[in-house]
PDB file of C-alpha atoms in Angstrom:
ATOM      1  CA  MET A   1     108.275 270.868  -0.059  1.00 34.00           C
ATOM      2  CA  LEU A   2     107.550 267.678   1.902  1.00 37.00           C
ATOM      3  CA  ILE A   3     107.505 267.796   5.650  1.00 34.00           C
ATOM      4  CA  THR A   4     109.196 265.203   7.834  1.00 38.00           C
ATOM      5  CA  ARG A   5     107.422 262.478   9.774  1.00 36.00           C
ATOM      6  CA  GLY A   6     108.190 264.340  12.951  1.00 38.00           C
ATOM      7  CA  SER A   7     106.494 267.425  11.525  1.00 38.00           C
ATOM      8  CA  ILE A   8     103.433 265.358  10.592  1.00 37.00           C
ATOM      9  CA  LEU A   9     103.227 264.029  14.119  1.00 38.00           C
ATOM     10  CA  ALA A  10     103.755 267.503  15.572  1.00 38.00           C
ATOM     11  CA  GLY A  11     100.962 268.824  13.389  1.00 39.00           C
ATOM     12  CA  ILE A  12      98.574 266.133  14.578  1.00 37.00           C
ATOM     13  CA  ILE A  13      99.511 266.787  18.200  1.00 34.00           C
ATOM     14  CA  GLY A  14      98.960 270.498  17.585  1.00 37.00           C
ATOM     15  CA  LEU A  15      95.514 269.700  16.277  1.00 37.00           C
ATOM     16  CA  ILE A  16      94.605 267.567  19.267  1.00 34.00           C
ATOM     17  CA  VAL A  17      95.851 270.082  21.837  1.00 33.00           C
ATOM     18  CA  GLY A  18      94.864 273.357  20.199  1.00 36.00           C
ATOM     19  CA  GLY A  19      92.227 272.433  17.636  1.00 37.00           C
ATOM     20  CA  ALA A  20      89.905 270.865  20.188  1.00 35.00           C
ATOM     21  CA  ILE A  21      89.652 274.206  22.000  1.00 30.00           C
ATOM     22  CA  ASP A  22      88.423 276.259  19.075  1.00 39.00           C
ATOM     23  CA  GLN A  23      86.723 273.563  16.971  1.00 39.00           C
ATOM     24  CA  SER A  24      83.257 274.148  18.393  1.00 38.00           C
ATOM     25  CA  VAL A  25      83.632 277.929  17.975  1.00 35.00           C
ATOM     26  CA  ARG A  26      84.586 277.566  14.321  1.00 41.00           C
ATOM     27  CA  MET A  27      81.766 275.081  13.777  1.00 39.00           C
ATOM     28  CA  ARG A  28      79.135 277.433  15.206  1.00 40.00           C
ATOM     29  CA  ARG A  29      80.477 280.361  13.204  1.00 42.00           C
ATOM     30  CA  ALA A  30      80.680 278.391   9.969  1.00 43.00           C
ATOM     31  CA  GLY A  31      77.318 276.768  10.654  1.00 45.00           C
ATOM     32  CA  GLY A  32      75.638 280.167  11.004  1.00 45.00           C
ATOM     33  CA  GLN A  33      77.211 281.329   7.778  1.00 45.00           C
ATOM     34  CA  GLY A  34      76.084 278.109   6.080  1.00 46.00           C
ATOM     35  CA  GLN A  35      72.462 278.667   7.139  1.00 45.00           C
ATOM     36  CA  GLN A  36      72.584 282.166   5.694  1.00 44.00           C
ATOM     37  CA  ARG A  37      73.987 280.874   2.386  1.00 46.00           C
ATOM     38  CA  GLN A  38      71.315 278.183   2.167  1.00 45.00           C
ATOM     39  CA  ALA A  39      68.690 280.873   2.647  1.00 42.00           C
ATOM     40  CA  ASN A  40      70.277 282.705  -0.273  1.00 41.00           C
ATOM     41  CA  GLY A  41      70.084 279.700  -2.573  1.00 46.00           C
ATOM     42  CA  GLY A  42      72.722 277.187  -1.406  1.00 53.00           C
ATOM     43  CA  GLN A  43      76.483 276.872  -1.055  1.00 56.00           C
ATOM     44  CA  SER A  44      78.869 277.637  -3.874  1.00 59.00           C
ATOM     45  CA  PHE A  45      82.112 275.876  -4.695  1.00 57.00           C
ATOM     46  CA  GLU A  46      83.973 278.777  -3.067  1.00 57.00           C
ATOM     47  CA  ASP A  47      81.767 278.540   0.035  1.00 61.00           C
ATOM     48  CA  ILE A  48      82.622 274.929   0.781  1.00 61.00           C
ATOM     49  CA  PHE A  49      86.329 275.430   0.063  1.00 55.00           C
ATOM     50  CA  SER A  50      86.379 278.483   2.335  1.00 59.00           C
ATOM     51  CA  TYR A  51      84.737 276.390   5.030  1.00 56.00           C
ATOM     52  CA  TYR A  52      87.333 273.662   4.485  1.00 53.00           C
ATOM     53  CA  ARG A  53      90.146 276.187   4.864  1.00 55.00           C
ATOM     54  CA  GLN A  54      88.643 277.396   8.145  1.00 56.00           C
ATOM     55  CA  GLN A  55      88.503 273.830   9.372  1.00 52.00           C
ATOM     56  CA  THR A  56      92.035 272.903   8.326  1.00 48.00           C
ATOM     57  CA  GLN A  57      93.966 275.512  10.260  1.00 49.00           C
ATOM     58  CA  ARG A  58      96.745 274.066  12.454  1.00 41.00           C
ATOM     59  CA  TYR A  59      97.111 271.013  10.205  1.00 43.00           C
ATOM     60  CA  ASP A  60      93.568 269.836  10.991  1.00 66.00           C
ATOM     61  CA  PHE A  61      94.140 266.288   9.856  1.00 69.00           C
ATOM     62  CA  PRO A  62      90.710 264.898  10.900  1.00 73.00           C
ATOM     63  CA  THR A  63      88.975 267.405   8.633  1.00 78.00           C
ATOM     64  CA  GLN A  64      91.213 266.427   5.730  1.00 80.00           C
ATOM     65  CA  LEU A  65      90.199 262.823   6.314  1.00 83.00           C
ATOM     66  CA  LEU A  66      86.531 263.813   6.453  1.00 88.00           C
ATOM     67  CA  VAL A  67      86.717 265.618   3.101  1.00 89.00           C
ATOM     68  CA  LEU A  68      88.273 262.610   1.396  1.00 92.00           C
ATOM     69  CA  SER A  69      85.881 260.269   3.195  1.00 94.00           C
ATOM     70  CA  ALA A  70      82.844 262.212   1.974  1.00 94.00           C
ATOM     71  CA  TYR A  71      84.213 262.296  -1.573  1.00 94.00           C
ATOM     72  CA  VAL A  72      84.558 258.515  -1.700  1.00 95.00           C
ATOM     73  CA  MET A  73      81.270 257.847   0.114  1.00 94.00           C
ATOM     74  CA  LYS A  74      79.394 259.974  -2.454  1.00 93.00           C
ATOM     75  CA  SER A  75      81.182 258.552  -5.505  1.00 91.00           C
ATOM     76  CA  ASP A  76      78.647 255.829  -6.363  1.00 87.00           C
ATOM     77  CA  GLY A  77      75.639 258.052  -5.747  1.00 86.00           C
ATOM     78  CA  LYS A  78      74.652 256.574  -2.396  1.00 85.00           C
ATOM     79  CA  VAL A  79      75.919 256.695   1.165  1.00 88.00           C
ATOM     80  CA  VAL A  80      75.342 253.497   3.131  1.00 89.00           C
ATOM     81  CA  LYS A  81      75.450 252.888   6.873  1.00 91.00           C
ATOM     82  CA  ALA A  82      78.377 250.462   6.562  1.00 92.00           C
ATOM     83  CA  GLU A  83      80.540 253.227   5.107  1.00 92.00           C
ATOM     84  CA  LEU A  84      79.562 255.679   7.819  1.00 91.00           C
ATOM     85  CA  ASP A  85      80.280 253.077  10.517  1.00 91.00           C
ATOM     86  CA  PHE A  86      83.704 252.385   8.980  1.00 91.00           C
ATOM     87  CA  VAL A  87      84.626 256.087   9.045  1.00 90.00           C
ATOM     88  CA  LYS A  88      83.383 256.562  12.615  1.00 88.00           C
ATOM     89  CA  THR A  89      85.269 253.486  13.854  1.00 87.00           C
ATOM     90  CA  PHE A  90      88.500 254.510  12.135  1.00 84.00           C
ATOM     91  CA  LEU A  91      88.486 258.108  13.356  1.00 81.00           C
ATOM     92  CA  ALA A  92      87.427 257.164  16.876  1.00 83.00           C
ATOM     93  CA  ALA A  93      90.384 254.761  17.071  1.00 80.00           C
ATOM     94  CA  GLN A  94      92.761 257.255  15.440  1.00 75.00           C
ATOM     95  CA  PHE A  95      91.893 260.330  17.505  1.00 75.00           C
ATOM     96  CA  GLY A  96      90.214 258.917  20.610  1.00 77.00           C
ATOM     97  CA  PRO A  97      88.139 261.349  22.711  1.00 77.00           C
ATOM     98  CA  GLN A  98      88.978 264.217  20.347  1.00 76.00           C
ATOM     99  CA  PHE A  99      86.676 262.622  17.749  1.00 76.00           C
ATOM    100  CA  ASN A 100      83.213 263.907  18.614  1.00 78.00           C
ATOM    101  CA  VAL A 101      79.851 265.067  17.312  1.00 82.00           C
ATOM    102  CA  ASN A 102      81.411 268.155  15.724  1.00 83.00           C
ATOM    103  CA  HIS A 103      83.392 265.933  13.369  1.00 84.00           C
ATOM    104  CA  LEU A 104      80.207 264.100  12.385  1.00 86.00           C
ATOM    105  CA  GLN A 105      78.510 267.427  11.707  1.00 88.00           C
ATOM    106  CA  THR A 106      81.470 268.407   9.546  1.00 88.00           C
ATOM    107  CA  LEU A 107      81.207 265.111   7.635  1.00 90.00           C
ATOM    108  CA  LYS A 108      77.490 265.687   7.061  1.00 91.00           C
ATOM    109  CA  ARG A 109      78.207 269.148   5.710  1.00 90.00           C
ATOM    110  CA  PHE A 110      80.638 267.725   3.173  1.00 91.00           C
ATOM    111  CA  LEU A 111      78.237 264.892   2.268  1.00 93.00           C
ATOM    112  CA  ASP A 112      75.415 267.386   1.715  1.00 91.00           C
ATOM    113  CA  SER A 113      77.523 269.670  -0.452  1.00 89.00           C
ATOM    114  CA  PRO A 114      76.724 269.324  -4.184  1.00 87.00           C
ATOM    115  CA  SER A 115      80.455 269.463  -4.976  1.00 85.00           C
ATOM    116  CA  LEU A 116      83.802 269.393  -3.224  1.00 87.00           C
ATOM    117  CA  PRO A 117      86.983 271.221  -4.341  1.00 82.00           C
ATOM    118  CA  ILE A 118      88.878 267.960  -4.264  1.00 89.00           C
ATOM    119  CA  GLU A 119      91.790 269.168  -6.411  1.00 90.00           C
ATOM    120  CA  GLU A 120      92.636 272.009  -4.055  1.00 85.00           C
ATOM    121  CA  ILE A 121      92.174 269.819  -1.007  1.00 84.00           C
ATOM    122  CA  CYS A 122      94.369 266.997  -2.348  1.00 90.00           C
ATOM    123  CA  ASN A 123      97.048 269.512  -3.282  1.00 89.00           C
ATOM    124  CA  ASP A 124      96.933 270.859   0.282  1.00 86.00           C
ATOM    125  CA  ILE A 125      97.362 267.354   1.708  1.00 85.00           C
ATOM    126  CA  ARG A 126     100.094 266.467  -0.788  1.00 88.00           C
ATOM    127  CA  MET A 127     102.143 269.524   0.149  1.00 86.00           C
ATOM    128  CA  ARG A 128     101.950 268.667   3.841  1.00 82.00           C
ATOM    129  CA  SER A 129     102.704 264.937   3.837  1.00 83.00           C
ATOM    130  CA  GLN A 130     105.143 262.299   2.712  1.00 83.00           C
ATOM    131  CA  VAL A 131     104.211 259.635   0.188  1.00 86.00           C
ATOM    132  CA  GLU A 132     104.024 256.906   2.864  1.00 81.00           C
ATOM    133  CA  MET A 133     101.260 258.816   4.595  1.00 81.00           C
ATOM    134  CA  ARG A 134      99.399 259.379   1.334  1.00 88.00           C
ATOM    135  CA  ILE A 135      99.532 255.666   0.542  1.00 87.00           C
ATOM    136  CA  GLN A 136      98.048 254.987   3.978  1.00 83.00           C
ATOM    137  CA  LEU A 137      95.288 257.495   3.200  1.00 88.00           C
ATOM    138  CA  LEU A 138      94.546 255.612  -0.009  1.00 91.00           C
ATOM    139  CA  HIS A 139      94.371 252.323   1.898  1.00 87.00           C
ATOM    140  CA  TYR A 140      91.881 253.895   4.309  1.00 89.00           C
ATOM    141  CA  LEU A 141      89.748 255.203   1.431  1.00 93.00           C
ATOM    142  CA  PHE A 142      89.675 251.756  -0.194  1.00 92.00           C
ATOM    143  CA  GLY A 143      88.415 250.460   3.157  1.00 90.00           C
ATOM    144  CA  ILE A 144      85.481 252.872   2.963  1.00 93.00           C
ATOM    145  CA  ALA A 145      84.664 251.760  -0.567  1.00 90.00           C
ATOM    146  CA  GLN A 146      84.704 248.091   0.434  1.00 85.00           C
ATOM    147  CA  ALA A 147      82.691 248.600   3.627  1.00 88.00           C
ATOM    148  CA  ASP A 148      79.478 247.554   1.864  1.00 85.00           C
ATOM    149  CA  GLY A 149      81.086 244.353   0.570  1.00 82.00           C
ATOM    150  CA  GLN A 150      82.393 245.436  -2.818  1.00 81.00           C
ATOM    151  CA  VAL A 151      84.333 248.188  -4.564  1.00 84.00           C
ATOM    152  CA  SER A 152      82.347 249.428  -7.564  1.00 87.00           C
ATOM    153  CA  GLU A 153      83.827 250.707 -10.817  1.00 88.00           C
ATOM    154  CA  LEU A 154      82.661 254.219  -9.927  1.00 91.00           C
ATOM    155  CA  GLU A 155      84.510 253.966  -6.622  1.00 92.00           C
ATOM    156  CA  ILE A 156      87.633 252.649  -8.361  1.00 92.00           C
ATOM    157  CA  SER A 157      87.521 255.628 -10.718  1.00 94.00           C
ATOM    158  CA  THR A 158      87.144 258.021  -7.772  1.00 95.00           C
ATOM    159  CA  LEU A 159      89.991 256.405  -5.862  1.00 95.00           C
ATOM    160  CA  GLN A 160      92.199 256.505  -8.937  1.00 94.00           C
ATOM    161  CA  ARG A 161      91.560 260.228  -9.284  1.00 96.00           C
ATOM    162  CA  VAL A 162      92.369 260.838  -5.611  1.00 96.00           C
ATOM    163  CA  ALA A 163      95.572 258.805  -5.938  1.00 95.00           C
ATOM    164  CA  HIS A 164      96.571 260.851  -8.989  1.00 96.00           C
ATOM    165  CA  LEU A 165      95.872 264.146  -7.229  1.00 96.00           C
ATOM    166  CA  LEU A 166      97.810 262.997  -4.163  1.00 95.00           C
ATOM    167  CA  GLN A 167     100.641 261.858  -6.457  1.00 95.00           C
ATOM    168  CA  VAL A 168     100.552 258.302  -5.178  1.00 94.00           C
ATOM    169  CA  PRO A 169     102.705 256.308  -7.645  1.00 92.00           C
ATOM    170  CA  PRO A 170     100.667 254.079 -10.023  1.00 91.00           C
ATOM    171  CA  MET A 171     102.509 251.002  -8.743  1.00 87.00           C
ATOM    172  CA  ASP A 172     101.328 251.747  -5.207  1.00 88.00           C
ATOM    173  CA  PHE A 173      97.752 252.370  -6.361  1.00 92.00           C
ATOM    174  CA  ARG A 174      97.726 249.014  -8.123  1.00 87.00           C
ATOM    175  CA  SER A 175      99.188 247.289  -5.090  1.00 86.00           C
ATOM    176  CA  VAL A 176      96.672 248.771  -2.660  1.00 86.00           C
ATOM    177  CA  LYS A 177      93.796 247.965  -5.048  1.00 87.00           C
ATOM    178  CA  GLY A 178      94.999 244.368  -5.237  1.00 83.00           C
ATOM    179  CA  MET A 179      94.807 244.094  -1.455  1.00 80.00           C
ATOM    180  CA  PHE A 180      91.030 244.418  -1.715  1.00 82.00           C
ATOM    181  CA  LYS A 181      90.640 241.556  -4.194  1.00 75.00           C
ATOM    182  CA  LYS A 182      90.267 237.991  -2.994  1.00 70.00           C
ATOM    183  CA  ASN A 183      91.724 236.123  -5.952  1.00 65.00           C
ATOM    184  CA  LEU A 184      95.064 235.253  -7.514  1.00 69.00           C
ATOM    185  CA  GLU A 185      94.870 238.207  -9.901  1.00 72.00           C
ATOM    186  CA  GLY A 186      94.721 240.474  -6.861  1.00 76.00           C
ATOM    187  CA  ASP A 187      97.760 238.718  -5.379  1.00 82.00           C
ATOM    188  CA  TYR A 188      99.824 239.595  -8.444  1.00 84.00           C
ATOM    189  CA  GLU A 189      98.611 243.190  -8.269  1.00 83.00           C
ATOM    190  CA  VAL A 190      99.649 243.388  -4.612  1.00 81.00           C
ATOM    191  CA  LEU A 191     103.220 242.594  -5.672  1.00 83.00           C
ATOM    192  CA  GLY A 192     103.007 245.019  -8.596  1.00 81.00           C
ATOM    193  CA  ILE A 193     103.509 242.354 -11.292  1.00 82.00           C
ATOM    194  CA  ASP A 194     101.366 240.378 -13.755  1.00 84.00           C
ATOM    195  CA  LYS A 195     100.743 236.650 -13.886  1.00 84.00           C
ATOM    196  CA  ASN A 196     103.314 236.183 -16.672  1.00 86.00           C
ATOM    197  CA  ALA A 197     106.196 237.154 -14.382  1.00 86.00           C
ATOM    198  CA  THR A 198     108.931 234.549 -13.890  1.00 89.00           C
ATOM    199  CA  ASP A 199     109.527 232.912 -10.524  1.00 89.00           C
ATOM    200  CA  GLU A 200     112.601 235.078 -10.022  1.00 88.00           C
ATOM    201  CA  GLU A 201     110.592 238.204 -10.838  1.00 88.00           C
ATOM    202  CA  VAL A 202     107.983 237.148  -8.293  1.00 87.00           C
ATOM    203  CA  LYS A 203     110.636 236.725  -5.594  1.00 89.00           C
ATOM    204  CA  LYS A 204     112.271 240.051  -6.471  1.00 89.00           C
ATOM    205  CA  ALA A 205     108.906 241.858  -6.422  1.00 86.00           C
ATOM    206  CA  TYR A 206     108.107 240.378  -3.016  1.00 86.00           C
ATOM    207  CA  ARG A 207     111.406 241.550  -1.548  1.00 88.00           C
ATOM    208  CA  GLN A 208     110.936 245.060  -2.961  1.00 84.00           C
ATOM    209  CA  MET A 209     107.351 245.410  -1.747  1.00 83.00           C
ATOM    210  CA  ALA A 210     108.193 244.007   1.689  1.00 82.00           C
ATOM    211  CA  VAL A 211     110.771 246.766   2.099  1.00 81.00           C
ATOM    212  CA  ARG A 212     108.563 249.471   0.596  1.00 79.00           C
ATOM    213  CA  TYR A 213     105.555 248.656   2.785  1.00 77.00           C
ATOM    214  CA  HIS A 214     107.309 247.794   6.020  1.00 79.00           C
ATOM    215  CA  PRO A 215     105.351 249.161   9.023  1.00 76.00           C
ATOM    216  CA  ASP A 216     108.428 251.049  10.217  1.00 78.00           C
ATOM    217  CA  LYS A 217     107.804 253.492   7.333  1.00 72.00           C
ATOM    218  CA  VAL A 218     104.864 254.988   9.272  1.00 66.00           C
ATOM    219  CA  ALA A 219     106.055 254.303  12.815  1.00 68.00           C
ATOM    220  CA  SER A 220     105.601 257.972  13.786  1.00 65.00           C
ATOM    221  CA  LEU A 221     101.950 258.168  12.703  1.00 63.00           C
ATOM    222  CA  GLY A 222      98.806 257.316  14.681  1.00 62.00           C
ATOM    223  CA  GLU A 223      97.759 253.882  15.899  1.00 66.00           C
ATOM    224  CA  GLU A 224      95.240 253.276  13.121  1.00 59.00           C
ATOM    225  CA  TYR A 225      97.809 254.154  10.453  1.00 62.00           C
ATOM    226  CA  GLN A 226     100.271 251.730  11.977  1.00 70.00           C
ATOM    227  CA  LYS A 227      97.528 249.115  12.052  1.00 71.00           C
ATOM    228  CA  GLY A 228      96.822 249.750   8.377  1.00 68.00           C
ATOM    229  CA  ALA A 229     100.519 249.459   7.525  1.00 72.00           C
ATOM    230  CA  LYS A 230     100.710 246.115   9.318  1.00 80.00           C
ATOM    231  CA  GLU A 231      97.651 244.911   7.426  1.00 77.00           C
ATOM    232  CA  LYS A 232      99.246 245.900   4.097  1.00 79.00           C
ATOM    233  CA  PHE A 233     102.482 244.167   5.042  1.00 80.00           C
ATOM    234  CA  GLN A 234     100.515 241.030   5.933  1.00 83.00           C
ATOM    235  CA  LYS A 235      98.656 241.208   2.593  1.00 82.00           C
ATOM    236  CA  ILE A 236     101.996 241.253   0.783  1.00 84.00           C
ATOM    237  CA  GLN A 237     103.108 238.153   2.656  1.00 87.00           C
ATOM    238  CA  GLU A 238      99.789 236.403   1.972  1.00 84.00           C
ATOM    239  CA  ALA A 239      99.907 237.324  -1.728  1.00 85.00           C
ATOM    240  CA  TYR A 240     103.429 235.940  -2.031  1.00 85.00           C
ATOM    241  CA  ASP A 241     102.459 232.728  -0.234  1.00 87.00           C
ATOM    242  CA  ASN A 242      99.407 232.260  -2.489  1.00 85.00           C
ATOM    243  CA  ILE A 243     101.470 232.749  -5.647  1.00 87.00           C
ATOM    244  CA  LYS A 244     104.166 230.358  -4.413  1.00 86.00           C
ATOM    245  CA  LYS A 245     101.528 227.754  -3.642  1.00 82.00           C
ATOM    246  CA  SER A 246      99.871 228.118  -7.062  1.00 85.00           C
ATOM    247  CA  ARG A 247     103.252 227.778  -8.802  1.00 76.00           C
ATOM    248  CA  GLY A 248     104.641 225.080  -6.573  1.00 80.00           C
ATOM    249  CA  ILE A 249     107.634 227.231  -5.652  1.00 79.00           C
TER     250      ILE A 249
END
């Protein structure tokens, strides 16, 4: 059952007010357990998922973001500074003073883990959020992948899997992917059509996407999500303008 936008916002507020109090306690406890497991030969799949569940009490949205962030950052076999800087900048802007060294330690733990229970985690997120929020998550994850200047095929495959697990509609995945291409092919993808579409189909697609991606859809979410929604809306306008110009419409 999907929760309402107000519930999402209430969950995030609950995290900020209550989660900040016990975050360091949970980190120390989990950290001690992690050291013991490493001494016994490393963390298992169940270990890291158990740790995730500890961290995601009270709708711990930052930890959910960190899990997905680590999954994308690791997807091409290397973690670069540009990706880490992108994540730090986004979360600092999204959560302000509540984003601290504990979150970075949590991210490192996920990055160091040989595997992540991404199916269970995505299912958890999907059950707690509306599709508009999940599309915004996908946009954020594409931003991580492009932080080093390009989105590799391995990263595309990873992002496609995340989108599938989060039940982001294929049309929305294609549109978000197109927003990270700087060519006319990407412009068509942003509108969810191919280059053989008629002029009327182009206009209709633009109107539909402008409604679907209007920033008001995520007005109740955090500042960085609203910023991302505005960027997507602007990309739709730019894609439409580029196609019109190329066709002489």
